[in-house]
Amino acid sequence: MDEDELRFAAGALADAERAVAMTGAGVSTASGIPDFRGPDGVWTRYDAEDFHISRFEADPEGFWDDRIALVEELYGDGREPNRAHEALAALEREGHIEGVITQNVDGLHQAAGSDRVVELHGNGERVACVDCGATDGLDAARADDLPPRCRRCGGLLKPDVVLFGEQLPDYAWYQAHAMAQRADAVLVVGSSLSVEPAASLPREAAARGATLVVVNRERTALSGRAEYDFRADATEALPRIRDALADY
């Protein structure tokens, strides 16, 4: 990362009246959570169609059997926030960003101390009853008693995440859209910006004139429109951006 460019990007975030961060899988890979769509991603080892809403509705027991295996691979050894999560929490705490919009479902932003986190795709640590809407921890889904049932009403439990074939939760989308619309600077971290409708948030913000700062290992769909486009590891780049903001 060019030091001058980094300092200028930090200055743009400091000058913004409202800045917001948007994160993808690249923020969590350093915590041991594999990405889904990369060359060695999760969908190279699992059939994505097995996690479609239609599969859940038609075969909830088989769906949950595969889901538990997937969760064990993703989170089985326990995962902790990394320096990127911690830097974003510090940026919010210090007033540099309004909050985080995330495509991730691992809950690591909250674990690192971020207060305002909009989870576009839900949270993989929770389950929700399809009948009464009550939520519970993932431990309610036990491999020896599938499909899991709601402790309150006996209804079928579903992972509290957006499955293939489902729309984003209305309220999460409303919150994220409102945050992006108000922002005059958007910090995108660890996302290829290839998944819609999430990718439309920074794109629309940039079209309105918001400053776009992108940190990602690979070129993104919006790299050509970003004022600052860093090809870097989030765990290295974000602490440096935070340090640079101390000068403003």
Coordinates of N, CA and C in Angstrom, one line a residue, residues 25-188:
A25 N -16.4 -11.5 2.8 CA -15.7 -12.6 3.4 C -14.3 -12.4 3.6
G26 N -13.6 -11.5 2.9 CA -12.2 -11.2 3.0 C -11.8 -10.7 4.3
V27 N -12.8 -10.2 5.1 CA -12.5 -9.7 6.5 C -12.3 -10.9 7.4
S28 N -13.0 -12.0 7.2 CA -13.0 -13.1 8.1 C -12.1 -14.2 7.8
T29 N -11.5 -14.2 6.6 CA -10.7 -15.4 6.2 C -9.4 -15.5 7.1
A30 N -8.9 -14.3 7.6 CA -7.8 -14.4 8.5 C -8.2 -15.0 9.9
S31 N -9.5 -15.1 10.2 CA -9.9 -15.7 11.4 C -10.2 -17.2 11.2
G32 N -9.8 -17.7 10.0 CA -9.9 -19.1 9.7 C -11.2 -19.5 9.1
I33 N -12.1 -18.6 8.7 CA -13.3 -18.9 8.0 C -13.1 -18.8 6.5
P34 N -13.3 -19.9 5.8 CA -13.1 -19.8 4.4 C -14.1 -19.0 3.7
D35 N -13.7 -18.4 2.5 CA -14.7 -17.7 1.7 C -15.6 -18.8 1.0
F36 N -16.6 -18.3 0.4 CA -17.6 -19.2 -0.3 C -17.3 -19.3 -1.8
R37 N -16.9 -18.3 -2.4 CA -16.9 -18.2 -3.9 C -15.5 -18.3 -4.5
G38 N -14.5 -18.3 -3.7 CA -13.1 -18.3 -4.3 C -12.7 -19.6 -4.8
P39 N -11.5 -19.7 -5.4 CA -11.1 -21.0 -6.0 C -11.1 -22.2 -5.1
D40 N -10.8 -21.9 -3.8 CA -10.9 -23.0 -2.8 C -12.0 -22.7 -1.8
G41 N -13.0 -22.0 -2.3 CA -14.2 -21.7 -1.4 C -15.1 -22.8 -1.1
V42 N -16.0 -22.5 -0.1 CA -16.9 -23.5 0.4 C -17.7 -24.2 -0.7
W43 N -18.1 -23.5 -1.8 CA -18.9 -24.1 -2.8 C -18.2 -25.0 -3.7
T44 N -16.9 -25.1 -3.6 CA -16.1 -26.1 -4.3 C -16.2 -27.5 -3.6
R45 N -16.6 -27.5 -2.4 CA -16.7 -28.7 -1.6 C -18.2 -29.1 -1.3
Y46 N -19.1 -28.2 -1.4 CA -20.5 -28.5 -1.1 C -21.3 -28.0 -2.3
D47 N -22.5 -28.7 -2.5 CA -23.4 -28.3 -3.6 C -24.3 -27.2 -3.0
A48 N -24.2 -26.0 -3.6 CA -25.0 -24.8 -3.1 C -26.5 -25.1 -3.1
E49 N -26.9 -25.9 -4.0 CA -28.3 -26.2 -4.1 C -28.9 -27.0 -2.9
D50 N -28.0 -27.7 -2.2 CA -28.4 -28.3 -0.9 C -28.8 -27.4 0.1
F51 N -28.5 -26.1 0.0 CA -28.8 -25.1 1.0 C -29.8 -24.1 0.4
H52 N -30.6 -24.5 -0.6 CA -31.7 -23.7 -1.1 C -32.9 -23.8 -0.2
I53 N -33.7 -22.7 -0.2 CA -34.9 -22.7 0.6 C -35.8 -23.9 0.2
S54 N -35.9 -24.2 -1.1 CA -36.8 -25.3 -1.5 C -36.3 -26.7 -0.9
R55 N -35.0 -26.8 -0.7 CA -34.5 -28.1 -0.1 C -34.9 -28.1 1.4
F56 N -34.8 -27.0 2.0 CA -35.2 -26.9 3.4 C -36.7 -27.2 3.6
E57 N -37.5 -26.7 2.7 CA -38.9 -26.9 2.8 C -39.3 -28.4 2.5
A58 N -38.6 -29.0 1.5 CA -39.0 -30.3 1.1 C -38.3 -31.4 1.9
D59 N -37.1 -31.2 2.5 CA -36.4 -32.2 3.2 C -35.6 -31.5 4.3
P60 N -36.4 -31.1 5.4 CA -35.7 -30.3 6.4 C -34.7 -31.2 7.2
E61 N -34.9 -32.5 7.3 CA -33.9 -33.3 8.0 C -32.6 -33.4 7.3
G62 N -32.7 -33.7 6.0 CA -31.5 -33.8 5.1 C -30.8 -32.5 5.0
F63 N -31.6 -31.4 4.9 CA -31.0 -30.1 4.9 C -30.2 -29.8 6.2
W64 N -30.8 -30.1 7.3 CA -30.1 -29.8 8.6 C -28.9 -30.7 8.8
D65 N -28.9 -31.9 8.3 CA -27.8 -32.8 8.4 C -26.6 -32.2 7.6
D66 N -26.8 -31.7 6.4 CA -25.8 -31.0 5.6 C -25.4 -29.7 6.3
R67 N -26.4 -29.0 6.8 CA -26.1 -27.7 7.4 C -25.1 -27.8 8.6
I68 N -25.4 -28.8 9.4 CA -24.5 -29.0 10.6 C -23.1 -29.3 10.2
A69 N -23.0 -30.1 9.1 CA -21.6 -30.5 8.6 C -20.9 -29.2 8.1
L70 N -21.7 -28.3 7.4 CA -21.1 -27.1 6.9 C -20.7 -26.2 8.1
V71 N -21.5 -26.0 9.1 CA -21.2 -25.2 10.2 C -20.0 -25.7 11.0
E72 N -19.9 -27.0 11.1 CA -18.7 -27.6 11.8 C -17.5 -27.2 11.0
E73 N -17.5 -27.3 9.7 CA -16.3 -26.9 8.9 C -16.0 -25.4 9.1
L74 N -17.0 -24.6 9.1 CA -16.8 -23.1 9.2 C -16.3 -22.7 10.5
Y75 N -17.0 -23.2 11.6 CA -16.8 -22.7 12.9 C -16.4 -23.7 14.0
G76 N -16.1 -24.9 13.6 CA -16.0 -26.0 14.5 C -14.9 -25.8 15.6
D77 N -13.8 -25.2 15.2 CA -12.7 -25.0 16.1 C -12.8 -23.7 16.9
G78 N -13.8 -23.0 16.7 CA -14.0 -21.7 17.4 C -13.2 -20.7 16.5
R79 N -13.8 -19.5 16.4 CA -13.2 -18.5 15.6 C -13.2 -17.2 16.4
E80 N -12.1 -16.4 16.3 CA -12.0 -15.2 17.0 C -11.9 -14.0 16.0
P81 N -12.3 -12.8 16.5 CA -12.1 -11.6 15.6 C -10.6 -11.4 15.3
N82 N -10.3 -10.9 14.2 CA -8.9 -10.5 13.8 C -8.7 -9.0 13.8
R83 N -7.5 -8.6 13.4 CA -7.2 -7.2 13.5 C -8.0 -6.3 12.6
A84 N -8.6 -6.9 11.6 CA -9.5 -6.1 10.7 C -10.8 -5.8 11.5
H85 N -11.4 -6.8 12.1 CA -12.6 -6.6 12.9 C -12.3 -5.6 14.0
E86 N -11.2 -5.7 14.7 CA -10.9 -4.8 15.8 C -10.7 -3.4 15.3
A87 N -10.0 -3.2 14.1 CA -9.8 -1.9 13.6 C -11.2 -1.2 13.3
L88 N -12.1 -2.0 12.7 CA -13.4 -1.4 12.3 C -14.2 -1.1 13.6
A89 N -14.1 -1.9 14.6 CA -14.7 -1.6 15.9 C -14.1 -0.3 16.5
A90 N -12.8 -0.1 16.3 CA -12.2 1.1 16.8 C -12.6 2.3 16.0
L91 N -12.7 2.2 14.7 CA -13.1 3.3 13.9 C -14.5 3.8 14.2
E92 N -15.4 2.8 14.6 CA -16.8 3.2 15.0 C -16.7 3.9 16.4
R93 N -16.0 3.3 17.3 CA -15.9 3.8 18.6 C -15.3 5.2 18.6
E94 N -14.4 5.5 17.7 CA -13.7 6.8 17.6 C -14.5 7.8 16.8
G95 N -15.6 7.4 16.2 CA -16.5 8.3 15.5 C -16.1 8.5 14.0
H96 N -15.3 7.6 13.5 CA -14.9 7.7 12.1 C -15.9 7.1 11.1
I97 N -16.6 6.0 11.6 CA -17.6 5.4 10.7 C -18.9 5.3 11.6
E98 N -20.0 5.4 10.9 CA -21.3 5.3 11.6 C -21.6 3.8 12.0
G99 N -21.1 2.9 11.2 CA -21.4 1.5 11.6 C -20.9 0.6 10.4
V100 N -21.2 -0.7 10.5 CA -20.8 -1.7 9.5 C -22.0 -2.4 8.9
I101 N -22.0 -2.4 7.6 CA -22.9 -3.3 6.8 C -22.1 -4.5 6.4
T102 N -22.6 -5.7 6.8 CA -21.8 -6.9 6.5 C -22.6 -7.9 5.7
Q103 N -21.9 -8.6 4.8 CA -22.4 -9.7 4.1 C -22.1 -11.0 4.9
N104 N -21.3 -10.9 5.9 CA -20.9 -12.1 6.7 C -21.9 -12.5 7.7
V105 N -21.9 -13.8 8.1 CA -22.9 -14.3 9.0 C -22.2 -14.8 10.3
D106 N -21.0 -14.5 10.5 CA -20.2 -15.1 11.6 C -20.3 -14.4 12.9
G107 N -20.8 -13.2 13.0 CA -20.9 -12.5 14.2 C -19.6 -11.9 14.8
L108 N -18.6 -11.9 14.0 CA -17.2 -11.5 14.5 C -17.1 -10.0 14.7
H109 N -17.9 -9.2 13.9 CA -17.9 -7.8 14.1 C -18.4 -7.5 15.5
Q110 N -19.5 -8.1 15.9 CA -20.0 -7.8 17.3 C -19.0 -8.3 18.3
A111 N -18.4 -9.5 18.1 CA -17.5 -10.0 19.0 C -16.2 -9.1 19.2
A112 N -15.9 -8.4 18.2 CA -14.8 -7.4 18.2 C -15.2 -6.1 18.9
G113 N -16.5 -5.9 19.1 CA -16.9 -4.7 19.8 C -17.6 -3.7 18.9
S114 N -17.9 -4.0 17.6 CA -18.7 -3.1 16.8 C -20.1 -3.1 17.4
D115 N -20.6 -1.9 17.5 CA -22.0 -1.7 18.1 C -23.1 -1.7 17.1
R116 N -22.9 -1.0 16.0 CA -24.0 -0.9 14.9 C -23.5 -1.8 13.8
V117 N -24.1 -3.0 13.7 CA -23.8 -3.9 12.6 C -25.1 -4.3 11.9
V118 N -25.2 -4.1 10.7 CA -26.3 -4.5 9.9 C -26.0 -5.8 9.1
E119 N -26.6 -6.9 9.5 CA -26.3 -8.2 8.9 C -27.2 -8.5 7.7
L120 N -26.7 -8.2 6.5 CA -27.6 -8.4 5.3 C -28.0 -9.8 5.1
H121 N -27.2 -10.8 5.5 CA -27.5 -12.2 5.2 C -27.8 -12.9 6.5
G122 N -28.0 -12.2 7.6 CA -28.4 -12.9 8.8 C -27.2 -13.3 9.7
N123 N -27.4 -14.2 10.6 CA -26.4 -14.6 11.6 C -26.4 -16.1 11.7
G124 N -25.3 -16.7 11.4 CA -25.2 -18.2 11.4 C -25.2 -18.8 12.8
E125 N -25.1 -17.9 13.9 CA -25.1 -18.4 15.2 C -26.5 -18.5 15.8
R126 N -27.5 -18.1 15.0 CA -28.9 -18.2 15.5 C -29.7 -19.1 14.6
V127 N -30.8 -19.6 15.2 CA -31.9 -20.2 14.4 C -33.2 -19.5 14.7
A128 N -34.1 -19.6 13.8 CA -35.4 -18.9 13.9 C -36.6 -19.9 13.6
C129 N -37.6 -19.8 14.3 CA -38.8 -20.6 14.1 C -39.6 -20.1 12.9
V130 N -39.9 -21.0 12.0 CA -40.7 -20.5 10.8 C -42.2 -20.3 11.2
D131 N -42.6 -20.7 12.4 CA -44.0 -20.5 12.8 C -44.2 -19.3 13.6
C132 N -43.5 -19.2 14.8 CA -43.7 -18.1 15.7 C -42.6 -17.0 15.6
G133 N -41.5 -17.3 14.9 CA -40.5 -16.3 14.7 C -39.5 -16.2 15.8
A134 N -39.7 -17.0 16.9 CA -38.7 -16.9 18.0 C -37.3 -17.3 17.6
T135 N -36.3 -16.7 18.1 CA -34.9 -17.1 17.8 C -34.3 -17.8 18.9
D136 N -33.2 -18.5 18.6 CA -32.5 -19.3 19.6 C -31.1 -19.5 19.1
G137 N -30.2 -20.0 20.0 CA -28.8 -20.2 19.6 C -28.7 -21.4 18.7
L138 N -27.6 -21.5 18.0 CA -27.4 -22.6 17.1 C -27.4 -24.0 17.8
D139 N -27.1 -24.0 19.1 CA -27.1 -25.3 19.8 C -28.5 -25.9 19.9
A140 N -29.5 -25.1 19.6 CA -30.8 -25.7 19.5 C -31.0 -26.8 18.4
A141 N -30.1 -26.7 17.4 CA -30.1 -27.7 16.3 C -29.0 -28.8 16.6
R142 N -29.5 -29.9 17.2 CA -28.6 -31.0 17.6 C -28.6 -32.1 16.5
A143 N -27.4 -32.6 16.2 CA -27.3 -33.7 15.2 C -28.1 -34.9 15.5
D144 N -28.4 -35.2 16.8 CA -29.1 -36.4 17.2 C -30.6 -36.2 17.2
D145 N -31.1 -35.0 16.8 CA -32.6 -34.8 16.9 C -32.9 -33.8 15.8
L146 N -33.0 -34.3 14.5 CA -33.2 -33.5 13.4 C -34.6 -33.9 12.7
P147 N -35.3 -32.9 12.2 CA -35.0 -31.5 12.1 C -35.3 -30.8 13.5
P148 N -34.6 -29.8 13.9 CA -34.8 -29.2 15.2 C -36.1 -28.5 15.3
R149 N -36.7 -28.4 16.5 CA -38.0 -27.8 16.7 C -37.9 -26.7 17.7
C150 N -38.8 -25.7 17.6 CA -38.8 -24.6 18.5 C -39.2 -25.0 19.9
R151 N -38.5 -24.5 20.9 CA -38.8 -24.8 22.2 C -40.1 -24.2 22.7
R152 N -40.5 -23.1 22.0 CA -41.7 -22.4 22.4 C -42.9 -23.0 21.9
C153 N -42.9 -23.3 20.5 CA -44.2 -23.7 19.9 C -44.1 -25.0 19.2
G154 N -42.9 -25.6 19.1 CA -42.7 -26.8 18.4 C -42.6 -26.7 16.9
G155 N -42.6 -25.5 16.4 CA -42.4 -25.3 14.9 C -41.0 -25.6 14.4
L156 N -40.9 -25.7 13.1 CA -39.6 -26.1 12.5 C -38.6 -24.9 12.7
L157 N -37.4 -25.2 13.0 CA -36.3 -24.2 13.1 C -35.6 -24.1 11.8
K158 N -35.2 -22.9 11.4 CA -34.4 -22.6 10.2 C -33.2 -21.8 10.6
P159 N -32.1 -22.0 10.0 CA -30.9 -21.1 10.2 C -31.4 -19.7 10.0
D160 N -30.9 -18.8 10.9 CA -31.3 -17.4 10.8 C -30.4 -16.7 9.8
V161 N -30.3 -17.3 8.6 CA -29.5 -16.7 7.5 C -30.3 -16.7 6.2
V162 N -29.9 -16.0 5.3 CA -30.6 -15.9 4.0 C -30.1 -17.1 3.1
L163 N -31.0 -18.1 2.9 CA -30.7 -19.2 2.1 C -30.8 -18.8 0.6
F164 N -30.2 -19.7 -0.3 CA -30.5 -19.5 -1.7 C -32.0 -19.5 -2.0
G165 N -32.4 -18.6 -2.8 CA -33.8 -18.5 -3.2 C -34.6 -17.6 -2.3
E166 N -34.0 -17.0 -1.2 CA -34.7 -16.1 -0.3 C -34.3 -14.7 -0.6
Q167 N -35.1 -13.8 -0.3 CA -34.8 -12.3 -0.3 C -34.1 -11.9 0.9
L168 N -33.4 -10.8 0.9 CA -32.8 -10.2 2.1 C -33.9 -9.8 3.0
P169 N -33.6 -9.9 4.3 CA -34.6 -9.4 5.3 C -34.9 -7.9 5.1
D170 N -36.2 -7.6 5.1 CA -36.6 -6.3 4.8 C -36.0 -5.2 5.6
Y171 N -36.0 -5.4 7.0 CA -35.5 -4.4 7.9 C -34.0 -4.2 7.7
A172 N -33.3 -5.3 7.6 CA -31.8 -5.2 7.4 C -31.5 -4.4 6.1
W173 N -32.2 -4.7 5.1 CA -32.0 -4.0 3.8 C -32.4 -2.6 3.9
Y174 N -33.5 -2.3 4.6 CA -33.8 -0.9 4.8 C -32.7 -0.1 5.6
Q175 N -32.2 -0.7 6.7 CA -31.2 -0.1 7.5 C -29.9 0.2 6.6
A176 N -29.5 -0.9 5.9 CA -28.3 -0.8 5.1 C -28.4 0.3 4.0
H177 N -29.6 0.3 3.4 CA -29.8 1.2 2.3 C -29.8 2.6 2.8
A178 N -30.4 2.9 4.0 CA -30.5 4.2 4.6 C -29.1 4.6 5.0
M179 N -28.3 3.8 5.6 CA -26.9 4.1 5.9 C -26.1 4.5 4.7
A180 N -26.2 3.7 3.6 CA -25.4 4.0 2.4 C -25.9 5.3 1.7
Q181 N -27.2 5.5 1.8 CA -27.7 6.7 1.2 C -27.3 8.0 1.9
R182 N -27.1 7.9 3.2 CA -26.6 9.1 4.0 C -25.1 9.3 3.9
A183 N -24.4 8.3 3.6 CA -22.9 8.3 3.6 C -22.3 9.2 2.5
D184 N -21.3 10.0 2.9 CA -20.6 10.6 1.8 C -19.2 10.0 1.7
A185 N -19.0 8.9 2.4 CA -17.8 8.1 2.2 C -18.1 6.6 2.6
V186 N -17.7 5.7 1.7 CA -18.0 4.3 2.0 C -16.6 3.5 1.9
L187 N -16.3 2.8 3.0 CA -15.1 2.0 3.1 C -15.6 0.5 2.8
V188 N -15.2 0.0 1.7 CA -15.5 -1.4 1.4 C -14.3 -2.3 1.6

